[in-house]
Amino acid sequence: MADNNVVVVEIGSSKLACVVASRGINGIFNIKARAEEEYAGFLEGDFVEPSLLEDALKSLFGEIQSVYKKKIEKIFVGVPAEFSKVASAKEQSTFRLKRAVRKADIDLLMQQAAKDVEEDGMELLCVEPIFYELDDSRKTNSPIGIKAGKIVAELSVVLAQSSFISMLNKIFARMGVVQVEYLCEPLCEAMMILEKEERERTCIVIDVGARTTSVAFVKGDGLTNLTSFSMGGSHITSDISQACGISYNDASNLKKQIVLSLRGGQDDFYELVTLGGRVAKIPLSYANEAVMYRLNIIAKTVNECIRLFAKEYVPYYPIYLCGAGVSKIRGGKDYFAKCIARNISYGVPPIPAMDKPELASILGLLNAALQEN
């Protein structure tokens, strides 16, 4: 019997993740193995300790192989926003006679778009349609089979840093992986959490991770724009650590207790059992203000990204929040929404028991890999 499992690797800004799974009934995933590995991560488009990345990946695969005994020869790897770039292309074909649009016509338009946006130091990840327009000004996302004399394609082209792909290719080759396919992580995430009907208008997907935040503009089956900046949940933890005079690890544990909707007085505290075993009383107002301070900065930067990269008037674009950086803070989403003065919904995978915003990225990659396979 054929093995229908795929192996997916997520390159996070503070940890690596790997999932081995197949497609189950009703669209669910049959997960055979899953592992995570903390590592130095990346910042501003560079790995912090590139020499240790291979060790971290080997450790991650060692954990996977302790459960999933089959030899791993092919993997799918997500390319984060910090190593990606989105370009748009408008391509056109005119037919001699009016006829049904064929798949070959679409492939030709996509090949032309890929040529038109070639860039030194970047490699093509994918070309996806924003929409197609036929000669009677009809817009559609599924033109194949429709009669037309002309077709115009508004296309999204996603590029990845050649250095990112080259580095990982060398590491995986030494690990015995024969084939590596790269996927655009923000696009896979968006396709996972947004219904087709929602994507007929522009949606914004914000993913706040540990050290990075991405802002993706999604329309049709592609991204119209993508940007990112190096700030996320670990910066919030550092602020708590400094404001409350506690270690980073203790601040990480305290963050799990914080409820931003609480407005405490002088006698209100969070009780924290430190790693040293003592009980510390942390003023509620200090801890909450530290979190709100950083959320304000992240929100202002997101707003600036939206202002700079939106092609049109955006106040009514739906906004979805993914990642663990904000969503795991109680009251974080509501305060973040207040900071950017917009309504925000969680972006969650439509999978029972896995409908969490922090899983949108890895499950989006998994979904895309299964479709490719």
Coordinates of C-alpha atoms in Angstrom, one line a residue:
M1 CA 0.0 0.0 0.0
A2 CA 1.3 3.4 -0.9
D3 CA 2.5 5.8 1.9
N4 CA 0.2 8.9 1.6
N5 CA 2.0 10.7 4.4
V6 CA 3.8 14.0 3.9
V7 CA 6.6 15.5 6.0
V8 CA 6.3 19.2 6.7
V9 CA 8.9 21.5 8.3
E10 CA 8.1 24.9 9.7
I11 CA 11.1 27.3 10.2
G12 CA 9.8 29.5 13.1
S13 CA 11.6 32.5 14.5
S14 CA 12.4 30.7 17.7
K15 CA 11.6 27.1 17.1
L16 CA 11.5 24.5 14.4
A17 CA 8.5 22.2 14.0
C18 CA 7.9 19.0 12.0
V19 CA 4.7 17.1 11.3
V20 CA 4.2 13.8 9.5
A21 CA 0.5 13.3 8.4
S22 CA -1.9 12.1 5.8
R23 CA -5.4 13.2 4.8
G24 CA -8.2 11.7 6.8
I25 CA -11.9 11.6 6.2
N26 CA -13.9 14.8 6.2
G27 CA -10.8 16.8 5.6
I28 CA -9.1 16.1 9.0
F29 CA -5.4 15.2 9.3
N30 CA -4.1 11.8 10.5
I31 CA -1.0 12.9 12.3
K32 CA 1.6 10.2 12.6
A33 CA 4.4 12.1 14.3
R34 CA 5.0 15.7 15.5
A35 CA 8.0 17.4 17.1
E36 CA 9.3 20.8 18.0
E37 CA 12.9 22.0 18.6
E38 CA 13.9 25.3 20.1
Y39 CA 16.9 27.0 18.4
A40 CA 18.5 30.5 18.1
G41 CA 16.0 31.4 15.4
F42 CA 16.2 34.3 12.9
L43 CA 16.0 38.1 13.1
E44 CA 15.7 40.7 10.3
G45 CA 16.0 38.1 7.6
D46 CA 19.1 36.3 9.0
F47 CA 19.6 33.2 11.1
V48 CA 21.1 34.2 14.5
E49 CA 23.4 31.2 14.7
P50 CA 23.4 29.6 11.2
S51 CA 26.1 27.1 12.2
L52 CA 23.8 25.5 14.8
L53 CA 20.8 25.3 12.5
E54 CA 21.9 21.9 11.2
D55 CA 22.2 20.4 14.7
A56 CA 18.7 21.7 15.5
L57 CA 17.2 20.1 12.4
K58 CA 19.0 16.8 13.0
S59 CA 17.6 16.8 16.6
L60 CA 14.1 17.6 15.3
F61 CA 14.3 14.7 12.7
G62 CA 15.7 12.4 15.3
E63 CA 12.6 13.0 17.5
I64 CA 10.3 12.4 14.4
Q65 CA 12.1 9.2 13.4
S66 CA 11.8 7.8 16.9
V67 CA 8.1 7.6 16.2
Y68 CA 7.9 7.5 12.3
K69 CA 10.2 4.7 11.4
K70 CA 10.1 5.1 7.5
K71 CA 13.0 6.7 5.7
I72 CA 12.3 10.4 5.0
E73 CA 13.3 11.2 1.5
K74 CA 11.0 14.1 0.5
I75 CA 9.9 17.0 2.7
F76 CA 8.0 20.3 2.3
V77 CA 9.5 23.4 4.0
G78 CA 7.7 26.6 4.7
V79 CA 9.5 29.8 3.8
P80 CA 8.7 32.5 6.4
A81 CA 7.7 36.1 5.4
E82 CA 11.1 37.5 6.4
F83 CA 12.8 35.5 3.6
S84 CA 10.0 36.1 1.0
K85 CA 8.9 38.8 -1.4
V86 CA 5.7 39.3 -3.3
A87 CA 5.5 40.9 -6.7
S88 CA 2.4 41.4 -8.9
A89 CA 2.2 40.8 -12.7
K90 CA -0.5 41.5 -15.3
E91 CA -0.3 39.2 -18.3
Q92 CA -2.6 38.9 -21.3
S93 CA -3.4 36.5 -24.1
T94 CA -5.5 37.2 -27.2
F95 CA -6.9 34.3 -29.2
R96 CA -7.4 34.4 -33.0
L97 CA -10.9 33.0 -32.6
K98 CA -13.2 33.0 -29.6
R99 CA -12.8 29.6 -27.8
A100 CA -12.8 27.9 -24.5
V101 CA -9.9 28.8 -22.2
R102 CA -7.5 25.9 -21.7
K103 CA -5.2 25.0 -18.8
A104 CA -2.3 25.5 -21.2
D105 CA -3.3 29.1 -21.7
I106 CA -3.2 29.7 -17.9
D107 CA 0.2 27.9 -17.6
L108 CA 1.6 30.2 -20.4
L109 CA 0.4 33.4 -18.5
M110 CA 2.0 32.1 -15.3
Q111 CA 5.3 31.3 -17.0
Q112 CA 5.4 34.8 -18.5
A113 CA 4.7 36.4 -15.1
A114 CA 7.6 34.4 -13.5
K115 CA 9.9 35.7 -16.3
D116 CA 8.8 39.2 -15.9
V117 CA 9.6 39.5 -12.2
E118 CA 12.9 37.6 -12.1
E119 CA 15.2 39.1 -9.5
D120 CA 18.9 38.5 -8.6
G121 CA 19.3 36.7 -5.3
M122 CA 15.7 35.5 -5.3
E123 CA 14.1 32.2 -6.5
L124 CA 10.5 31.6 -7.7
L125 CA 8.3 30.0 -5.1
C126 CA 4.9 30.1 -6.8
V127 CA 2.6 32.1 -9.2
E128 CA -1.0 32.3 -8.1
P129 CA -4.0 34.1 -9.5
I130 CA -5.6 37.2 -7.9
F131 CA -8.3 37.1 -10.6
Y132 CA -8.8 36.6 -14.4
E133 CA -10.7 39.0 -16.6
L134 CA -12.2 37.9 -19.9
D135 CA -13.0 40.0 -23.0
D136 CA -16.5 40.9 -21.8
S137 CA -15.0 42.4 -18.5
R138 CA -16.1 39.3 -16.6
K139 CA -13.9 38.6 -13.6
T140 CA -13.4 35.0 -12.5
N141 CA -11.1 32.8 -10.6
S142 CA -11.9 29.7 -12.7
P143 CA -11.6 30.6 -16.4
I144 CA -10.9 27.2 -17.8
G145 CA -13.7 26.1 -20.1
I146 CA -15.2 29.5 -20.5
K147 CA -15.3 30.9 -24.1
A148 CA -13.4 34.1 -24.6
G149 CA -11.4 35.9 -27.2
K150 CA -9.0 37.4 -24.7
I151 CA -7.9 36.7 -21.1
V152 CA -6.1 39.1 -18.7
A153 CA -4.5 37.6 -15.6
E154 CA -3.8 39.6 -12.4
L155 CA -1.1 37.3 -10.8
S156 CA 0.8 37.2 -7.6
V157 CA 4.4 36.0 -7.8
V158 CA 6.1 34.9 -4.6
L159 CA 9.9 34.8 -4.4
A160 CA 12.2 33.4 -1.8
Q161 CA 15.8 34.4 -0.9
S162 CA 18.2 32.2 -2.8
S163 CA 20.6 32.1 0.2
F164 CA 17.8 30.7 2.5
I165 CA 17.0 27.9 0.0
S166 CA 20.6 27.1 -0.7
M167 CA 21.5 26.8 3.0
L168 CA 18.6 24.5 3.7
N169 CA 19.2 22.4 0.6
K170 CA 22.8 21.7 1.7
I171 CA 21.7 20.8 5.2
F172 CA 18.9 18.5 4.1
A173 CA 21.2 16.8 1.5
R174 CA 23.7 16.0 4.3
M175 CA 20.7 14.6 6.2
G176 CA 19.9 12.2 3.4
V177 CA 16.7 14.0 2.2
V178 CA 16.5 13.5 -1.6
Q179 CA 13.8 16.1 -2.5
V180 CA 12.8 19.4 -0.8
E181 CA 9.8 21.5 -1.9
Y182 CA 9.4 25.0 -0.6
L183 CA 6.1 26.6 0.2
C184 CA 5.1 30.2 0.9
E185 CA 4.2 30.0 4.6
P186 CA 2.0 33.2 4.8
L187 CA 0.1 32.1 1.6
C188 CA -0.5 28.5 2.9
E189 CA -1.7 30.0 6.2
A190 CA -4.1 32.3 4.5
M191 CA -5.5 29.6 2.2
M192 CA -6.1 27.5 5.4
I193 CA -8.0 30.0 7.4
L194 CA -10.0 32.0 4.8
E195 CA -12.9 30.6 2.8
K196 CA -13.0 31.2 -1.0
E197 CA -15.9 33.7 -0.6
E198 CA -13.9 35.8 1.9
R199 CA -11.0 35.9 -0.5
E200 CA -13.1 37.6 -3.2
R201 CA -12.3 40.8 -1.4
T202 CA -9.0 41.7 0.1
C203 CA -8.3 40.3 3.6
I204 CA -5.4 41.0 5.9
V205 CA -3.7 38.2 7.8
I206 CA -1.5 39.3 10.7
D207 CA 0.8 36.6 12.2
V208 CA 2.5 37.6 15.4
G209 CA 5.2 34.9 16.2
A210 CA 8.0 34.8 18.8
R211 CA 10.4 37.3 17.1
T212 CA 8.6 38.2 13.9
T213 CA 5.3 39.6 12.7
S214 CA 4.0 39.3 9.2
V215 CA 1.3 41.2 7.5
A216 CA -0.2 39.6 4.4
F217 CA -2.7 41.0 2.0
V218 CA -4.8 38.2 0.5
K219 CA -7.1 38.2 -2.5
G220 CA -8.2 35.4 -4.8
D221 CA -5.7 32.5 -4.5
G222 CA -2.7 34.8 -4.0
L223 CA -1.0 37.5 -2.0
T224 CA -1.2 41.1 -3.3
N225 CA 1.4 42.2 -0.8
L226 CA 3.5 40.8 2.1
T227 CA 5.7 42.5 4.7
S228 CA 7.2 41.6 8.0
F229 CA 9.2 43.1 10.9
S230 CA 11.3 41.6 13.6
M231 CA 9.1 41.9 16.7
G232 CA 6.8 39.5 18.5
G233 CA 5.9 37.6 21.6
S234 CA 9.5 37.2 22.9
H235 CA 9.8 41.0 23.0
I236 CA 6.7 41.1 25.3
T237 CA 8.4 38.5 27.6
S238 CA 11.6 40.6 27.7
D239 CA 9.6 43.7 28.6
I240 CA 7.8 41.8 31.5
S241 CA 11.2 40.6 32.7
Q242 CA 12.7 44.1 32.8
A243 CA 9.6 45.8 34.2
C244 CA 9.1 43.3 37.0
G245 CA 12.8 42.6 37.7
I246 CA 12.5 38.8 37.1
S247 CA 14.3 36.4 34.8
Y248 CA 13.2 35.8 31.2
N249 CA 12.0 32.3 32.1
D250 CA 10.0 33.5 35.1
A251 CA 8.5 36.3 32.9
S252 CA 7.5 33.6 30.4
N253 CA 5.6 31.8 33.1
L254 CA 4.1 35.0 34.4
K255 CA 2.8 35.9 30.9
K256 CA 0.6 32.8 31.1
Q257 CA -1.2 34.3 34.1
I258 CA -1.7 37.8 32.7
V259 CA -5.2 39.0 32.0
L260 CA -5.2 42.4 30.2
S261 CA -8.8 43.2 31.0
L262 CA -8.0 43.4 34.7
R263 CA -7.4 46.9 36.1
G264 CA -5.6 46.4 39.4
G265 CA -5.0 48.7 42.3
Q266 CA -1.9 49.0 44.5
D267 CA -2.8 45.9 46.4
D268 CA -3.4 43.6 43.4
F269 CA -0.7 41.2 42.5
Y270 CA 0.1 38.1 40.4
E271 CA 1.6 35.3 42.5
L272 CA 4.5 33.7 40.7
V273 CA 6.3 30.6 41.8
T274 CA 9.8 31.3 40.5
L275 CA 12.2 28.8 39.0
G276 CA 14.1 29.1 42.3
G277 CA 11.0 27.8 44.2
R278 CA 10.1 31.0 46.0
V279 CA 6.7 32.8 45.7
A280 CA 7.0 36.3 44.3
K281 CA 4.2 38.9 44.3
I282 CA 4.3 40.9 41.0
P283 CA 2.2 44.1 40.9
L284 CA -0.6 43.5 38.5
S285 CA -0.4 47.0 37.0
Y286 CA 3.4 46.6 36.3
A287 CA 3.0 43.3 34.5
N288 CA -0.1 44.4 32.5
E289 CA 1.5 47.8 31.5
A290 CA 4.6 46.0 30.2
V291 CA 2.5 43.8 27.9
M292 CA 0.4 46.7 26.7
Y293 CA 3.4 48.9 26.0
R294 CA 4.8 46.3 23.6
L295 CA 1.5 45.5 22.0
N296 CA 1.1 49.2 21.3
I297 CA 4.4 49.2 19.4
I298 CA 3.6 46.1 17.4
A299 CA 0.1 47.5 16.6
K300 CA 1.5 50.8 15.4
T301 CA 4.0 49.0 13.2
V302 CA 1.3 46.8 11.8
N303 CA -0.8 49.9 11.0
E304 CA 2.1 51.5 9.3
C305 CA 2.5 48.3 7.2
I306 CA -1.1 48.5 6.2
R307 CA -0.9 52.1 5.3
L308 CA 2.2 51.6 3.2
F309 CA 1.3 48.4 1.4
A310 CA -2.5 48.6 0.9
K311 CA -3.3 49.5 -2.7
E312 CA -6.7 51.0 -1.9
Y313 CA -8.9 52.3 0.9
V314 CA -8.7 49.6 3.7
P315 CA -10.8 50.5 6.7
Y316 CA -13.3 47.7 5.9
Y317 CA -10.9 44.9 5.0
P318 CA -11.4 42.0 7.3
I319 CA -8.4 41.3 9.6
Y320 CA -7.4 37.9 11.0
L321 CA -4.9 37.3 13.7
C322 CA -2.7 34.2 13.8
G323 CA 0.4 33.0 15.7
A324 CA 1.0 32.6 19.4
G325 CA 2.6 36.0 20.1
V326 CA -0.6 37.8 20.9
S327 CA -3.3 35.1 20.8
K328 CA -2.0 33.2 23.9
I329 CA -2.2 36.3 26.1
R330 CA -5.6 36.5 27.7
G331 CA -7.2 39.7 26.5
G332 CA -4.4 40.2 24.0
K333 CA -6.5 40.1 20.8
D334 CA -9.1 42.6 22.2
Y335 CA -6.4 45.1 23.3
F336 CA -4.5 44.7 20.0
A337 CA -7.7 45.4 18.1
K338 CA -8.2 48.5 20.2
C339 CA -4.6 49.6 19.4
I340 CA -5.1 49.4 15.7
A341 CA -8.7 50.7 15.9
R342 CA -10.1 47.8 13.8
N343 CA -12.2 44.7 14.4
I344 CA -10.0 41.5 14.5
S345 CA -11.0 37.9 14.2
Y346 CA -8.8 34.9 15.1
G347 CA -7.6 33.1 12.0
V348 CA -8.1 29.4 12.9
P349 CA -7.8 26.2 10.9
P350 CA -11.3 24.7 10.3
I351 CA -10.1 21.4 11.8
P352 CA -11.9 20.0 15.0
A353 CA -9.7 20.2 18.1
M354 CA -7.0 22.0 16.1
D355 CA -8.8 25.3 15.6
K356 CA -6.2 27.5 17.3
P357 CA -4.5 30.6 15.8
E358 CA -1.1 29.3 16.8
L359 CA -1.6 26.2 14.6
A360 CA -2.7 28.1 11.4
S361 CA 0.8 28.2 10.0
I362 CA 1.9 24.6 10.4
L363 CA -1.5 23.2 9.4
G364 CA -1.6 25.5 6.4
L365 CA 1.7 24.1 5.3
L366 CA 0.4 20.6 5.9
N367 CA -2.7 21.2 3.9
A368 CA -0.8 22.7 1.0
A369 CA 1.7 19.8 1.0
L370 CA -1.1 17.2 0.9
Q371 CA -2.7 19.0 -2.0
E372 CA 0.7 19.1 -3.9
N373 CA 1.3 15.4 -3.1

